[in-house]
Amino acid sequence: MSATPLRVVVIAPHAAMASELRARFIEEVGFEVVTVLGSYPGAERLRLTLDHFQADSLYMQCDDLPASMALLQRLQGIEFRGPVVACAMRHQPDAVIDLLRSGAFDYLHMPLDEFSFREVAARVESRCPRNSESFLQSGARVVGFTSSKPGSGATTLATQAAFALRRGSGRRVLSIDLNVLSGTTSGWAESMVHPFDVVDAVAALPAGRRCFREVIQFNGVSMLPAPAIPEADSVPVDALRSLLEMARQCFDWVVVDLPCAASPETLGAAALMDDVVVVTTPELASLNTLQRNTQLLYGAGVEPASLHVALNRTSKRDPLQPEAISAALKMHLSWVLPNDYFSLQAAGQLGLTGESALALAVRKMATDFCGTPKVQGMAGDGLAGEVSLAVAG
């Protein structure tokens, strides 16, 4: 926990909710409830309250959905940077997506079990401005996933890594699918007839930060899928640069699913990433293109220390084991992930949350990213092999 308690403002018209939250904060997480408002305040009173008490976070009752949505809009208007947690007297699954989409950081409902309350409090503490200031000064970290050859599993790893980053860091994560010809992640939005996609977000860029207001939410991650109907034209590099610049202001992590490494779209976009993960499989067809593709990415402007290789779908029965692959290609493998279709099928849209070897490997990938500083302008002077990938000349 922080050296000084987090200051929390509670807005709860229902006395039972206010009493429950106040008791939980004192007994379980050590947050300081600086004031409790029994009604939803107007914009001016809200601003004065947050400024006067120097609030780090706000917990609000959300059973009155229209009033809650209006309050979230007022918070955006006064540019309150602290995390806002929506709390309901009973679970309202249909309202959760609307609340998260409108700016709520997390969601709780009565009865408040101890584990969920503590877990949300930990995420709130990591996300509050006083603890995340140094992280946010540099903007979101953008991680691109691409494949050595199509079908290597880069899309699946990108999606699962986004879920793992959200669960592990508690920060806001945006997932972008740039495979506009295949529409792969539109399946995550299968319940929506016309989901808001990456092309829609680009078209909405003149609206500034509001271009992300319609993004869909899955498992706590904001997602911009590829169009459900494949597009003939890719997202222009200039438009993607503008989209990422805006995303850096609104999120803490941006995970981008890129087309195959050798594609013109990926080579044009790769230099915009802070990190690029090249996903390969142990098959010779994928390994044979790996060195060529990494050299193409270097030529496109990717820094050597920012380039990582993930060996996916491995098995103890493979003719070539990871050690042999690394030695033969003279490459460092940043991550080795097992072939585990069962875990992926069982995870579905909930993400890999179990203790399978694949789930642990994906969580390690997310943890490694959280613990590695951004590389900005590092020259390829031979140090890259110590952190990520080294290719023999």
XYZ file of C-alpha atoms in Angstrom:
393
model
C 0.000 0.000 0.000
C 0.982 3.660 -0.343
C 3.011 5.352 2.380
C -0.001 7.623 2.978
C -3.572 6.323 2.617
C -5.391 6.932 -0.624
C -8.086 9.584 -0.286
C -11.432 8.324 -1.510
C -14.662 10.223 -2.174
C -17.793 8.060 -1.929
C -21.021 8.983 -3.693
C -23.811 6.742 -2.440
C -27.450 7.812 -2.157
C -28.222 4.517 -0.427
C -27.145 4.626 3.237
C -26.378 0.895 3.340
C -23.946 1.239 0.438
C -22.224 4.245 2.043
C -21.886 2.472 5.379
C -20.588 -0.736 3.808
C -17.943 1.036 1.736
C -16.728 3.177 4.623
C -16.322 0.143 6.881
C -14.557 -1.906 4.205
C -12.060 0.843 3.413
C -11.060 1.252 7.055
C -10.932 -2.429 7.971
C -9.593 -4.092 4.840
C -7.526 -1.788 2.637
C -6.621 1.255 4.711
C -8.014 3.881 2.328
C -9.186 7.162 3.857
C -12.797 8.075 3.073
C -12.532 11.862 3.021
C -16.233 12.502 2.432
C -19.475 10.724 1.568
C -22.001 12.452 -0.697
C -25.587 11.250 -0.424
C -26.587 12.516 -3.875
C -25.027 12.918 -7.308
C -23.404 16.366 -7.357
C -23.491 18.860 -10.168
C -20.338 19.740 -12.077
C -19.270 22.677 -9.897
C -19.873 20.929 -6.566
C -18.114 17.843 -7.888
C -15.053 19.844 -8.925
C -14.897 21.721 -5.625
C -15.236 18.511 -3.611
C -12.492 16.660 -5.488
C -10.157 19.676 -5.382
C -10.793 20.447 -1.708
C -10.179 16.896 -0.506
C -7.454 16.191 -3.115
C -9.178 12.912 -3.890
C -7.160 10.052 -5.386
C -10.176 7.949 -6.343
C -13.951 7.999 -6.427
C -16.358 5.168 -5.637
C -19.904 5.830 -6.808
C -23.171 3.972 -6.499
C -24.424 3.160 -9.996
C -27.911 1.684 -9.468
C -29.348 4.831 -11.022
C -27.687 4.260 -14.383
C -28.634 7.563 -16.122
C -27.394 9.590 -13.126
C -24.190 7.521 -13.001
C -23.523 8.015 -16.709
C -24.094 11.746 -16.334
C -21.647 11.823 -13.404
C -19.008 10.039 -15.472
C -19.453 12.658 -18.180
C -19.001 15.433 -15.611
C -15.817 13.766 -14.355
C -14.447 13.738 -17.886
C -15.395 17.391 -18.261
C -13.378 18.420 -15.195
C -10.544 16.032 -16.248
C -10.474 14.026 -13.023
C -7.579 11.573 -13.484
C -8.258 9.224 -10.584
C -9.878 5.795 -11.101
C -13.650 5.681 -10.678
C -15.229 2.480 -9.350
C -18.919 1.837 -10.013
C -20.708 0.049 -7.143
C -24.167 -1.536 -7.395
C -26.562 -2.787 -4.758
C -27.175 -5.778 -7.039
C -25.348 -7.141 -10.062
C -26.399 -5.429 -13.295
C -24.564 -7.271 -16.106
C -26.218 -5.239 -18.867
C -24.984 -1.986 -17.323
C -21.341 -2.988 -16.818
C -20.245 -2.431 -20.417
C -21.961 0.970 -20.567
C -20.256 2.062 -17.355
C -16.793 0.879 -18.412
C -17.215 2.389 -21.847
C -18.150 5.727 -20.276
C -15.030 5.877 -18.124
C -15.526 3.703 -15.040
C -12.294 1.970 -14.081
C -13.854 -1.056 -12.397
C -17.121 -2.467 -11.093
C -18.268 -3.960 -7.769
C -21.642 -5.176 -6.579
C -23.191 -6.182 -3.279
C -22.590 -8.338 -1.398
C -18.935 -7.262 -1.459
C -16.734 -10.304 -0.997
C -13.352 -9.653 0.569
C -11.265 -10.996 -2.327
C -12.946 -8.875 -5.007
C -12.882 -5.746 -2.853
C -9.162 -6.095 -2.129
C -8.357 -6.934 -5.741
C -10.124 -3.853 -7.058
C -8.497 -1.712 -4.340
C -5.052 -2.941 -5.414
C -5.789 -2.001 -9.025
C -7.099 1.382 -7.938
C -3.954 2.038 -5.928
C -1.675 1.151 -8.841
C -3.687 3.350 -11.188
C -4.124 6.466 -9.034
C -2.150 9.479 -10.336
C 0.253 9.772 -7.398
C 1.475 6.165 -7.914
C 1.391 6.039 -11.695
C 2.680 9.529 -12.495
C 6.084 8.378 -13.721
C 4.448 5.682 -15.838
C 1.947 8.031 -17.397
C 4.470 10.780 -18.141
C 5.814 8.724 -21.012
C 2.344 7.774 -22.235
C 1.058 4.309 -22.976
C 3.467 1.598 -23.985
C 2.624 0.192 -27.428
C 3.398 -3.484 -28.060
C 2.946 -4.937 -31.540
C 2.535 -8.648 -32.252
C 3.361 -10.020 -35.684
C 4.068 -13.464 -37.113
C 6.959 -15.001 -38.975
C 4.364 -16.636 -41.226
C 0.549 -16.572 -41.218
C -1.076 -18.959 -38.768
C 1.624 -18.774 -36.086
C -0.834 -17.642 -33.400
C 0.145 -13.966 -33.115
C -3.482 -12.830 -32.869
C -4.244 -15.257 -30.043
C -1.095 -14.271 -28.129
C -1.780 -10.555 -28.626
C -5.300 -10.921 -27.230
C -4.288 -13.105 -24.289
C -1.333 -10.822 -23.487
C -3.729 -7.852 -23.392
C -5.944 -9.692 -20.902
C -2.902 -10.642 -18.809
C -1.617 -7.047 -18.789
C -4.994 -5.831 -17.595
C -5.209 -8.397 -14.791
C -1.569 -8.094 -13.764
C -1.147 -4.317 -13.824
C -4.694 -3.113 -13.177
C -4.104 -0.440 -15.804
C -6.159 0.521 -18.829
C -5.391 -1.646 -21.852
C -6.428 -1.099 -25.464
C -6.237 -3.933 -27.997
C -6.121 -2.982 -31.703
C -6.448 -5.471 -34.568
C -4.867 -4.191 -37.787
C -5.594 -7.368 -39.751
C -8.314 -5.541 -41.657
C -8.342 -8.146 -44.441
C -9.149 -11.058 -42.146
C -11.402 -9.591 -39.467
C -10.100 -12.120 -36.925
C -10.958 -10.423 -33.629
C -14.424 -9.438 -34.776
C -15.340 -12.817 -33.275
C -14.826 -11.302 -29.822
C -17.643 -8.923 -30.685
C -19.876 -11.583 -32.191
C -22.824 -10.509 -30.061
C -22.746 -7.071 -31.696
C -24.130 -6.653 -35.205
C -21.878 -3.721 -36.067
C -19.126 -3.427 -33.446
C -17.104 -0.232 -33.280
C -13.867 -1.204 -35.028
C -10.430 0.208 -35.812
C -11.621 1.804 -39.061
C -14.426 3.554 -37.141
C -11.890 4.826 -34.596
C -9.706 6.291 -37.343
C -12.736 8.007 -38.843
C -13.565 9.438 -35.387
C -10.081 10.894 -34.808
C -11.230 14.511 -35.292
C -13.206 14.052 -32.059
C -9.941 13.733 -30.103
C -10.073 11.466 -27.078
C -13.724 10.828 -27.747
C -12.706 8.595 -30.658
C -12.426 5.791 -28.056
C -15.783 6.335 -26.371
C -17.516 3.607 -28.397
C -14.860 0.898 -28.033
C -16.172 -2.471 -26.918
C -15.093 -4.057 -23.644
C -14.094 -7.664 -23.032
C -12.654 -8.894 -19.760
C -11.702 -5.354 -18.743
C -9.829 -4.658 -22.009
C -10.931 -2.008 -24.498
C -10.915 -3.543 -27.969
C -10.843 -2.140 -31.482
C -11.424 -5.237 -33.635
C -10.826 -5.498 -37.334
C -13.958 -4.848 -39.386
C -16.417 -7.734 -39.356
C -16.515 -7.419 -43.152
C -12.887 -7.451 -44.384
C -11.622 -4.171 -45.792
C -9.636 -3.990 -48.999
C -7.529 -1.063 -47.798
C -5.271 -1.100 -44.734
C -5.149 1.688 -42.152
C -2.743 4.355 -43.508
C 0.437 4.822 -41.483
C -0.279 8.510 -40.835
C -3.757 7.661 -39.553
C -2.339 4.885 -37.373
C 0.268 7.278 -35.958
C -2.475 9.728 -35.008
C -4.576 6.938 -33.488
C -1.649 5.690 -31.388
C -0.763 9.208 -30.259
C -4.314 9.626 -29.003
C -4.294 6.139 -27.447
C -1.127 6.981 -25.503
C -3.063 9.765 -23.774
C -6.070 7.596 -22.871
C -4.553 4.210 -21.979
C -1.550 2.748 -20.199
C -0.962 -0.203 -22.530
C -1.789 -0.571 -26.227
C -1.468 -4.053 -27.746
C -1.515 -4.083 -31.551
C -2.125 -7.205 -33.627
C -0.158 -6.659 -36.844
C -0.286 -8.632 -40.107
C 2.574 -10.962 -41.074
C 6.024 -9.439 -40.493
C 6.919 -9.191 -44.182
C 3.721 -7.360 -45.142
C 4.012 -3.711 -46.221
C 1.436 -2.745 -43.570
C 3.547 -4.144 -40.732
C 6.822 -2.760 -42.066
C 5.195 0.664 -42.282
C 3.746 0.486 -38.766
C 6.536 -1.329 -36.902
C 8.568 1.783 -36.082
C 5.546 3.237 -34.264
C 5.697 0.421 -31.692
C 7.702 0.542 -28.451
C 8.120 -3.238 -28.667
C 7.586 -5.734 -31.482
C 7.009 -9.424 -30.753
C 7.651 -11.756 -33.685
C 5.726 -15.000 -33.168
C 7.091 -18.147 -34.782
C 6.369 -21.858 -34.480
C 8.892 -24.738 -34.466
C 7.981 -25.751 -38.041
C 10.748 -25.229 -40.590
C 8.508 -23.103 -42.830
C 8.157 -20.550 -40.046
C 11.750 -20.749 -38.808
C 13.179 -20.353 -42.308
C 11.583 -16.921 -42.660
C 12.374 -15.716 -39.139
C 15.816 -14.227 -39.724
C 14.763 -12.535 -42.959
C 11.707 -11.023 -41.316
C 13.616 -9.716 -38.301
C 16.122 -8.063 -40.633
C 13.230 -6.464 -42.518
C 11.861 -5.118 -39.241
C 15.267 -3.692 -38.327
C 15.359 -2.014 -41.731
C 11.890 -0.591 -41.072
C 13.212 1.237 -37.991
C 12.606 -1.180 -35.114
C 15.324 -0.891 -32.474
C 17.144 -4.194 -31.799
C 16.445 -3.989 -28.062
C 12.730 -3.562 -28.815
C 12.435 -6.708 -30.930
C 11.462 -9.980 -29.227
C 10.888 -13.524 -30.485
C 8.154 -15.756 -29.093
C 8.351 -19.447 -29.968
C 4.748 -20.609 -29.953
C 2.993 -24.002 -29.974
C 5.938 -26.017 -28.781
C 5.834 -29.640 -27.670
C 8.316 -32.089 -26.200
C 7.691 -34.201 -29.305
C 8.956 -31.517 -31.692
C 11.989 -32.617 -33.753
C 13.578 -29.233 -32.981
C 13.550 -28.143 -29.338
C 13.898 -24.474 -28.285
C 17.563 -24.792 -27.286
C 18.447 -26.256 -30.670
C 16.459 -23.591 -32.513
C 18.113 -20.779 -30.572
C 21.591 -22.236 -31.217
C 21.012 -22.938 -34.913
C 19.585 -19.500 -35.681
C 21.835 -17.679 -33.188
C 18.773 -15.996 -31.748
C 17.594 -15.418 -28.211
C 14.031 -16.672 -27.672
C 12.312 -14.258 -25.318
C 9.397 -16.602 -24.591
C 8.597 -20.240 -25.264
C 4.888 -21.084 -25.188
C 3.470 -24.621 -25.211
C 0.899 -25.955 -27.639
C -2.295 -26.098 -25.569
C -5.520 -25.868 -27.564
C -7.506 -27.223 -24.618
C -6.596 -24.289 -22.363
C -7.418 -21.786 -25.110
C -10.768 -23.408 -25.782
C -11.601 -23.523 -22.068
C -10.521 -19.898 -21.571
C -12.705 -18.447 -24.311
C -13.471 -14.781 -23.805
C -12.486 -14.929 -20.133
C -8.796 -15.164 -21.000
C -6.199 -17.567 -19.641
C -6.745 -17.395 -15.902
C -5.829 -20.926 -14.813
C -2.533 -22.539 -13.881
C -1.858 -24.340 -17.173
C 1.616 -24.078 -18.663
C 0.289 -21.799 -21.413
C -1.486 -19.492 -18.957
C 1.671 -19.191 -16.852
C 3.764 -18.483 -19.970
C 1.408 -15.710 -21.125
C 1.392 -14.178 -17.646
C 5.208 -14.245 -17.617
C 5.211 -12.394 -20.938
C 2.967 -9.694 -19.456
C 5.096 -9.520 -16.292
C 8.256 -9.154 -18.369
C 6.755 -6.218 -20.242
C 5.681 -4.559 -16.990
C 9.221 -4.870 -15.629
C 11.085 -3.699 -18.734
C 11.586 0.043 -19.325
C 10.794 1.568 -22.674
C 13.634 1.675 -25.183
C 13.859 5.021 -26.908
C 16.441 5.571 -29.584
C 18.772 2.750 -28.466
C 21.376 1.985 -31.071
C 21.929 -1.563 -32.247
C 25.388 -1.892 -30.730
C 25.305 -5.525 -29.700
C 23.478 -5.003 -26.410
C 20.202 -6.194 -27.875
C 21.012 -9.860 -27.521
C 21.212 -9.448 -23.741
C 17.605 -8.347 -23.496
C 15.684 -9.712 -26.401
C 16.918 -10.824 -29.790
C 20.332 -11.079 -31.408
C 20.725 -12.005 -35.072
C 24.078 -13.154 -36.372
C 25.476 -11.046 -39.129
